[in-house]
Amino acid sequence: MKIFYVANVRFPTERAHGIQIAKMCEALVRAGADVTLIVPTRGSGDPFKYYGLTEQFEVKRVWSPRSVATTFDFLFSSFVFGIMSFLFLLRHKSDCVYSMDLDPISYTLLPLLRRPYFFELHGPKRKTVPNRILFRYIAGIITIGERVKSELEKNFPRLREKIIVKPNGTDLTAHNHVKDDARALLGITVEKPLAVYTGSPLGWKGFEVAVEAATRLPDVAFYFVGISADDFAKRGVEIPENVSAIGRVAFRYTALWQDAADILFVTGTQANEYSYKHTSPMKLFEYMAARRPILACGTPAIRQYIDEGQAFFYEPDDAESFASGIRDILSDHASAEARVKNAFRKAEKLSWDNRAAEVLAFIKKQI
């Protein structure tokens, strides 16, 4: 089956959506599909080396403006990419087109292709004219959670029977270092327990609560991988002595930082609807595969994928609850180990290969 995957994204990128796209393309190839990824020219570098991919697929870059510094620049670039990718698709045959919700413009021409197209949605959609047209002719939708599915079906009843729910996946082979070896490779010499976060500095992540909690846990070393000191400063967050802001690292080092941890934590916030209700953080599934105790924000979004049998929870935006969760993990080793084992068993079912195989089966069924 020939699939054109259209993604308006800088590629490769350290952002989570780039990782998801790369891993899904690789897994779809392993599942038997012939995949061509269509991306803008603003990306550069070897994605196969960057993401450590072992399966080859074609990456076709179509021209679009490189500047996305302002909202207008991004929207204009998305508009141009939508036209250029559409012209490419008109000239090349495929069994279907696959795309992801990355901007509000570039996908609007897909209904004119007159071939099956599928959309991956990580959040609900409003009843706009472009969305009505998009969903009127769509062959199928892949969402990351039941809440997104329910809201889509509520707003667009014709989508019933056209949606499957597939959470993000994880790479079970990425974690191959014992804790001490990982710390030695990273040059970590502190004697304190390590609580590690790997993710981006986006405001809706709610990571500030962990910094506040760190002030109550001086005997724990906190490492924020993917967040720099400048990122904290921009948000007016002062960094305590036991917090290290590592900044962005190459993708291949993310799993190494997770392997070095005693505790891995994933944050969220009630102040942002997407964070509270809909997000499907890939780091959560990576944590499960890393076989480390997890402290997770108790949002409905995160509780869709993991429960008290697999992780410890804290109340959203509550620093004392966060600190209490860290203390519980450090003091109750038996409970922590049991949850680690349960989380890994669940992670085994959430591999990218399993996800891609089920998505491909859905595509074949719909067309």
Coordinates of C-alpha atoms in Angstrom, one line a residue:
M1 CA 0.0 0.0 0.0
K2 CA 1.4 3.4 -1.0
I3 CA 0.9 6.1 1.6
F4 CA 1.8 9.8 1.2
Y5 CA 2.2 11.3 4.7
V6 CA 1.9 15.1 4.6
A7 CA 3.2 17.0 7.6
N8 CA 3.8 20.7 7.9
V9 CA 6.7 20.4 10.2
R10 CA 10.4 21.2 10.4
F11 CA 12.0 17.8 9.9
P12 CA 13.9 16.6 11.7
T13 CA 12.9 18.5 14.9
E14 CA 13.4 17.9 18.6
R15 CA 9.7 18.5 19.2
A16 CA 7.5 15.6 20.1
H17 CA 5.4 15.8 16.9
G18 CA 8.5 15.2 14.8
I19 CA 9.4 12.2 16.8
Q20 CA 5.9 10.8 16.5
I21 CA 5.9 11.3 12.7
A22 CA 9.3 9.7 12.2
K23 CA 8.5 6.7 14.4
M24 CA 5.1 6.2 12.8
C25 CA 6.6 6.3 9.3
E26 CA 9.3 3.8 10.3
A27 CA 6.7 1.5 11.9
L28 CA 4.3 1.7 8.9
V29 CA 7.2 0.6 6.7
R30 CA 7.8 -2.3 9.0
A31 CA 4.1 -3.1 8.8
G32 CA 4.3 -3.4 5.0
A33 CA 3.4 0.1 3.7
D34 CA 5.4 2.1 1.1
V35 CA 5.6 5.5 2.8
T36 CA 6.7 8.9 1.4
L37 CA 6.8 11.7 3.9
I38 CA 6.1 15.2 2.4
V39 CA 7.5 18.1 4.5
P40 CA 8.5 21.7 3.9
T41 CA 12.0 22.7 2.8
R42 CA 12.6 24.7 6.1
G43 CA 14.0 21.5 7.7
S44 CA 17.5 20.2 7.3
G45 CA 19.7 17.4 8.4
D46 CA 19.5 13.6 8.2
P47 CA 16.3 12.5 9.9
F48 CA 17.3 8.8 9.9
K49 CA 20.5 9.5 11.8
Y50 CA 18.8 12.1 14.1
Y51 CA 16.0 9.7 15.2
G52 CA 18.1 6.5 15.0
L53 CA 15.7 5.1 12.4
T54 CA 16.5 1.6 11.0
E55 CA 13.8 1.5 8.2
Q56 CA 14.1 3.7 5.1
F57 CA 11.3 5.8 3.6
E58 CA 11.4 8.6 1.1
V59 CA 11.4 12.2 2.5
K60 CA 10.1 14.6 -0.1
R61 CA 10.7 18.3 0.6
V62 CA 8.3 20.8 -1.1
W63 CA 9.1 24.5 -1.2
S64 CA 7.5 26.9 1.4
P65 CA 8.8 30.0 3.1
R66 CA 11.5 29.2 5.7
S67 CA 10.5 32.0 8.1
V68 CA 7.9 31.1 10.7
A69 CA 9.1 33.7 13.3
T70 CA 5.7 35.4 13.6
T71 CA 2.1 34.1 13.5
F72 CA 1.6 35.6 10.1
D73 CA 4.8 34.1 8.8
F74 CA 3.7 30.6 10.1
L75 CA 0.2 30.9 8.6
F76 CA 1.6 32.2 5.3
S77 CA 4.1 29.4 5.2
S78 CA 1.4 26.8 6.0
F79 CA -0.8 28.2 3.2
V80 CA 2.1 27.9 0.7
F81 CA 3.0 24.4 1.9
G82 CA -0.7 23.4 1.6
I83 CA -0.7 24.5 -2.1
M84 CA 2.7 23.0 -3.0
S85 CA 2.0 19.6 -1.3
F86 CA -1.4 19.5 -3.0
L87 CA 0.2 20.0 -6.4
F88 CA 2.7 17.3 -5.6
L89 CA -0.1 14.9 -4.7
L90 CA -2.0 15.7 -7.9
R91 CA 1.0 14.6 -9.9
H92 CA 1.7 11.4 -8.0
K93 CA -0.5 8.4 -7.3
S94 CA -1.0 6.7 -4.0
D95 CA -3.6 4.5 -2.3
C96 CA -4.3 7.2 0.4
V97 CA -3.0 10.3 2.0
Y98 CA -2.2 10.6 5.7
S99 CA -1.8 13.8 7.6
M100 CA -1.6 15.3 11.1
D101 CA -3.3 18.3 12.7
L102 CA -0.3 20.7 12.8
D103 CA -1.8 24.0 11.6
P104 CA -5.2 25.4 10.7
I105 CA -4.6 25.8 6.9
S106 CA -2.4 23.4 5.1
Y107 CA -4.9 20.5 5.0
T108 CA -7.8 22.5 3.5
L109 CA -7.2 21.3 0.0
L110 CA -7.2 17.5 0.8
P111 CA -10.9 17.1 0.0
L112 CA -10.2 18.1 -3.6
L113 CA -7.9 15.1 -4.2
R114 CA -10.6 12.6 -4.8
R115 CA -8.7 9.9 -3.0
P116 CA -9.0 8.5 0.5
Y117 CA -7.4 10.7 3.1
F118 CA -6.8 10.1 6.9
F119 CA -6.1 12.6 9.6
E120 CA -4.4 12.2 13.0
L121 CA -6.0 14.5 15.5
H122 CA -4.5 15.2 19.0
G123 CA -7.3 17.6 20.0
P124 CA -10.9 18.4 19.3
K125 CA -12.1 20.5 16.4
R126 CA -14.6 23.4 16.2
K127 CA -17.5 23.6 13.8
T128 CA -15.8 25.8 11.2
V129 CA -16.5 25.7 7.5
P130 CA -13.0 24.2 6.6
N131 CA -13.5 21.5 9.2
R132 CA -17.0 20.6 8.0
I133 CA -15.6 20.2 4.5
L134 CA -12.6 18.2 5.7
F135 CA -14.7 15.8 7.7
R136 CA -17.4 15.5 5.1
Y137 CA -15.2 13.5 2.8
I138 CA -12.6 12.1 5.1
A139 CA -12.0 8.3 5.1
G140 CA -10.9 8.0 8.7
I141 CA -9.5 9.7 11.8
I142 CA -7.0 8.5 14.3
T143 CA -7.2 10.2 17.7
I144 CA -5.0 9.8 20.7
G145 CA -7.7 9.6 23.4
E146 CA -11.4 8.8 24.0
R147 CA -12.1 12.4 25.1
V148 CA -11.0 13.7 21.7
K149 CA -13.1 11.1 20.0
S150 CA -16.2 11.9 22.0
E151 CA -16.0 15.6 21.3
L152 CA -15.4 15.0 17.6
E153 CA -18.5 12.8 17.4
K154 CA -20.5 15.4 19.3
N155 CA -19.5 18.2 16.9
F156 CA -19.5 16.1 13.7
P157 CA -22.0 13.2 14.1
R158 CA -21.1 11.9 10.6
L159 CA -17.7 10.9 11.9
R160 CA -19.1 8.0 13.9
E161 CA -17.7 4.7 12.7
K162 CA -14.8 6.7 11.1
I163 CA -12.7 7.2 14.2
I164 CA -10.3 4.9 16.1
V165 CA -8.4 5.7 19.3
K166 CA -4.7 5.0 19.3
P167 CA -2.5 6.6 22.0
N168 CA 1.0 7.6 21.1
G169 CA 3.6 4.8 21.1
T170 CA 7.1 4.2 22.5
D171 CA 10.3 2.5 21.5
L172 CA 11.0 -0.4 23.8
T173 CA 14.5 -0.8 22.5
A174 CA 15.7 2.7 23.4
H175 CA 16.4 2.0 27.1
N176 CA 19.6 -0.1 27.3
H177 CA 21.7 1.5 30.1
V178 CA 21.6 0.7 33.7
K179 CA 21.3 3.7 36.0
D180 CA 25.0 4.0 37.0
D181 CA 26.3 3.6 33.5
A182 CA 23.8 6.3 32.2
R183 CA 25.0 8.7 34.9
A184 CA 28.6 8.1 34.1
L185 CA 28.0 8.8 30.4
L186 CA 26.2 12.0 31.3
G187 CA 28.8 13.1 33.8
I188 CA 26.4 13.1 36.8
T189 CA 28.2 12.8 40.1
V190 CA 25.6 14.0 42.6
E191 CA 24.7 11.5 45.4
K192 CA 21.1 12.6 45.8
P193 CA 18.1 10.8 44.2
L194 CA 17.5 12.1 40.7
A195 CA 14.0 13.3 39.6
V196 CA 14.1 13.8 35.9
Y197 CA 11.7 15.6 33.4
T198 CA 12.3 15.2 29.7
G199 CA 10.1 17.5 27.6
S200 CA 9.6 21.0 26.1
P201 CA 9.2 24.4 27.8
L202 CA 5.7 25.0 26.4
G203 CA 3.7 27.0 28.9
W204 CA 0.7 24.6 29.0
K205 CA 2.9 21.8 30.3
G206 CA 2.6 23.1 33.9
F207 CA 6.2 22.2 34.8
E208 CA 6.5 25.2 37.2
V209 CA 4.8 23.2 40.0
A210 CA 7.8 20.9 40.0
V211 CA 10.2 23.7 40.5
E212 CA 8.2 25.0 43.5
A213 CA 8.1 21.4 44.9
A214 CA 11.9 21.2 44.5
T215 CA 12.2 23.9 47.2
R216 CA 10.5 21.6 49.6
L217 CA 12.8 18.6 48.7
P218 CA 16.4 19.8 49.1
D219 CA 17.7 16.2 49.3
V220 CA 16.5 15.5 45.8
A221 CA 18.2 16.6 42.6
F222 CA 15.8 17.8 39.9
Y223 CA 16.9 17.7 36.2
F224 CA 14.8 19.4 33.5
V225 CA 16.0 18.1 30.1
G226 CA 14.6 20.1 27.2
I227 CA 14.2 23.3 29.4
S228 CA 16.9 25.9 29.7
A229 CA 17.7 28.5 32.3
D230 CA 16.5 31.1 29.8
D231 CA 13.2 29.2 29.4
F232 CA 12.7 29.4 33.2
A233 CA 13.6 33.1 33.2
K234 CA 11.1 34.0 30.5
R235 CA 8.4 32.6 32.7
G236 CA 9.7 34.4 35.8
V237 CA 10.7 31.1 37.5
E238 CA 13.7 31.2 39.9
I239 CA 15.8 28.1 39.8
P240 CA 16.6 26.6 43.3
E241 CA 20.0 25.1 44.0
N242 CA 18.8 21.5 43.6
V243 CA 17.4 22.2 40.1
S244 CA 19.4 21.8 36.9
A245 CA 18.1 23.2 33.6
I246 CA 19.8 21.1 31.0
G247 CA 18.2 22.6 27.9
R248 CA 17.7 20.9 24.6
V249 CA 19.6 17.7 23.9
A250 CA 19.8 15.6 20.8
F251 CA 17.0 13.0 20.5
R252 CA 19.3 10.1 21.0
Y253 CA 20.2 11.4 24.5
T254 CA 16.7 11.6 25.8
A255 CA 16.4 7.9 26.7
L256 CA 19.9 8.1 28.4
W257 CA 18.6 10.8 30.7
Q258 CA 15.6 8.7 31.5
D259 CA 17.8 5.7 32.3
A260 CA 19.8 7.9 34.7
A261 CA 16.8 8.8 36.8
D262 CA 15.5 7.5 40.1
I263 CA 12.1 9.1 39.4
L264 CA 10.6 10.3 36.2
F265 CA 7.8 12.9 36.4
V266 CA 5.3 14.2 33.9
T267 CA 3.4 17.5 34.6
G268 CA 0.1 19.1 33.5
T269 CA -2.1 21.9 34.6
Q270 CA -5.8 22.6 35.1
A271 CA -5.2 26.1 33.7
N272 CA -5.1 24.8 30.1
E273 CA -7.9 22.8 28.5
Y274 CA -5.6 20.8 26.2
S275 CA -3.2 19.9 29.0
Y276 CA -6.0 19.0 31.4
K277 CA -8.3 17.0 29.1
H278 CA -6.6 16.0 25.9
T279 CA -2.8 15.7 25.8
S280 CA -1.2 12.3 25.2
P281 CA 2.4 13.0 26.3
M282 CA 4.9 10.7 24.6
K283 CA 7.2 11.1 27.5
L284 CA 4.7 9.2 29.7
F285 CA 5.0 6.1 27.4
E286 CA 8.8 6.6 27.3
Y287 CA 8.9 6.6 31.1
M288 CA 6.9 3.4 31.2
A289 CA 9.4 1.8 28.9
A290 CA 12.3 3.1 31.0
R291 CA 11.2 1.0 34.0
R292 CA 11.5 3.9 36.5
P293 CA 9.0 5.0 39.1
I294 CA 6.6 7.7 37.6
L295 CA 5.1 10.7 39.3
A296 CA 2.3 11.9 37.1
C297 CA -0.1 14.9 37.2
G298 CA -3.6 13.6 38.0
T299 CA -5.3 15.2 35.1
P300 CA -8.1 13.4 33.2
A301 CA -5.8 13.5 30.1
I302 CA -3.1 11.5 31.8
R303 CA -5.4 9.2 33.7
Q304 CA -6.7 8.0 30.3
Y305 CA -3.5 6.1 29.9
I306 CA -2.1 5.1 33.3
D307 CA -3.6 4.5 36.8
E308 CA -2.5 4.1 40.4
G309 CA -1.4 0.5 39.7
Q310 CA 1.3 1.9 37.4
A311 CA 2.3 5.3 38.7
F312 CA 2.1 7.7 41.6
F313 CA -0.1 10.9 41.1
Y314 CA -0.2 14.4 42.4
E315 CA -3.0 17.0 42.3
P316 CA -2.7 19.4 39.4
D317 CA -0.9 22.7 40.2
D318 CA -0.3 21.6 43.8
A319 CA 3.4 21.8 44.8
E320 CA 2.9 20.1 48.2
S321 CA 1.0 17.2 46.6
F322 CA 3.9 16.9 44.1
A323 CA 6.5 16.9 46.9
S324 CA 4.4 14.3 48.8
G325 CA 4.4 12.1 45.7
I326 CA 8.2 12.2 45.5
R327 CA 8.5 11.3 49.2
D328 CA 6.1 8.4 48.7
I329 CA 8.2 6.9 45.9
L330 CA 11.4 7.2 47.8
S331 CA 10.0 5.7 51.0
D332 CA 7.8 2.9 49.6
H333 CA 10.2 0.9 47.4
A334 CA 8.0 -2.2 47.2
S335 CA 5.0 -0.2 45.9
A336 CA 7.3 1.7 43.5
E337 CA 8.8 -1.4 42.1
A338 CA 5.4 -3.1 41.6
R339 CA 4.1 0.0 39.7
V340 CA 7.2 0.0 37.5
K341 CA 6.6 -3.6 36.5
N342 CA 2.9 -2.9 35.8
A343 CA 3.8 0.2 33.7
F344 CA 6.3 -1.7 31.6
R345 CA 3.8 -4.5 30.9
K346 CA 1.5 -1.9 29.6
A347 CA 4.2 -0.2 27.6
E348 CA 4.9 -3.5 25.8
K349 CA 1.4 -3.1 24.2
L350 CA 2.1 0.5 23.2
S351 CA 5.0 0.0 20.9
W352 CA 5.1 2.0 17.6
D353 CA 5.0 -1.2 15.7
N354 CA 1.7 -2.3 17.3
R355 CA 0.2 1.2 16.8
A356 CA 1.2 1.3 13.1
A357 CA -0.1 -2.2 12.4
E358 CA -3.5 -1.3 13.9
V359 CA -3.6 2.0 12.0
L360 CA -2.7 0.3 8.8
A361 CA -5.4 -2.3 9.3
F362 CA -7.9 0.5 9.9
I363 CA -6.8 2.3 6.7
K364 CA -7.3 -0.9 4.7
K365 CA -10.7 -1.4 6.2
Q366 CA -11.8 2.1 5.4
I367 CA -10.8 2.2 1.8

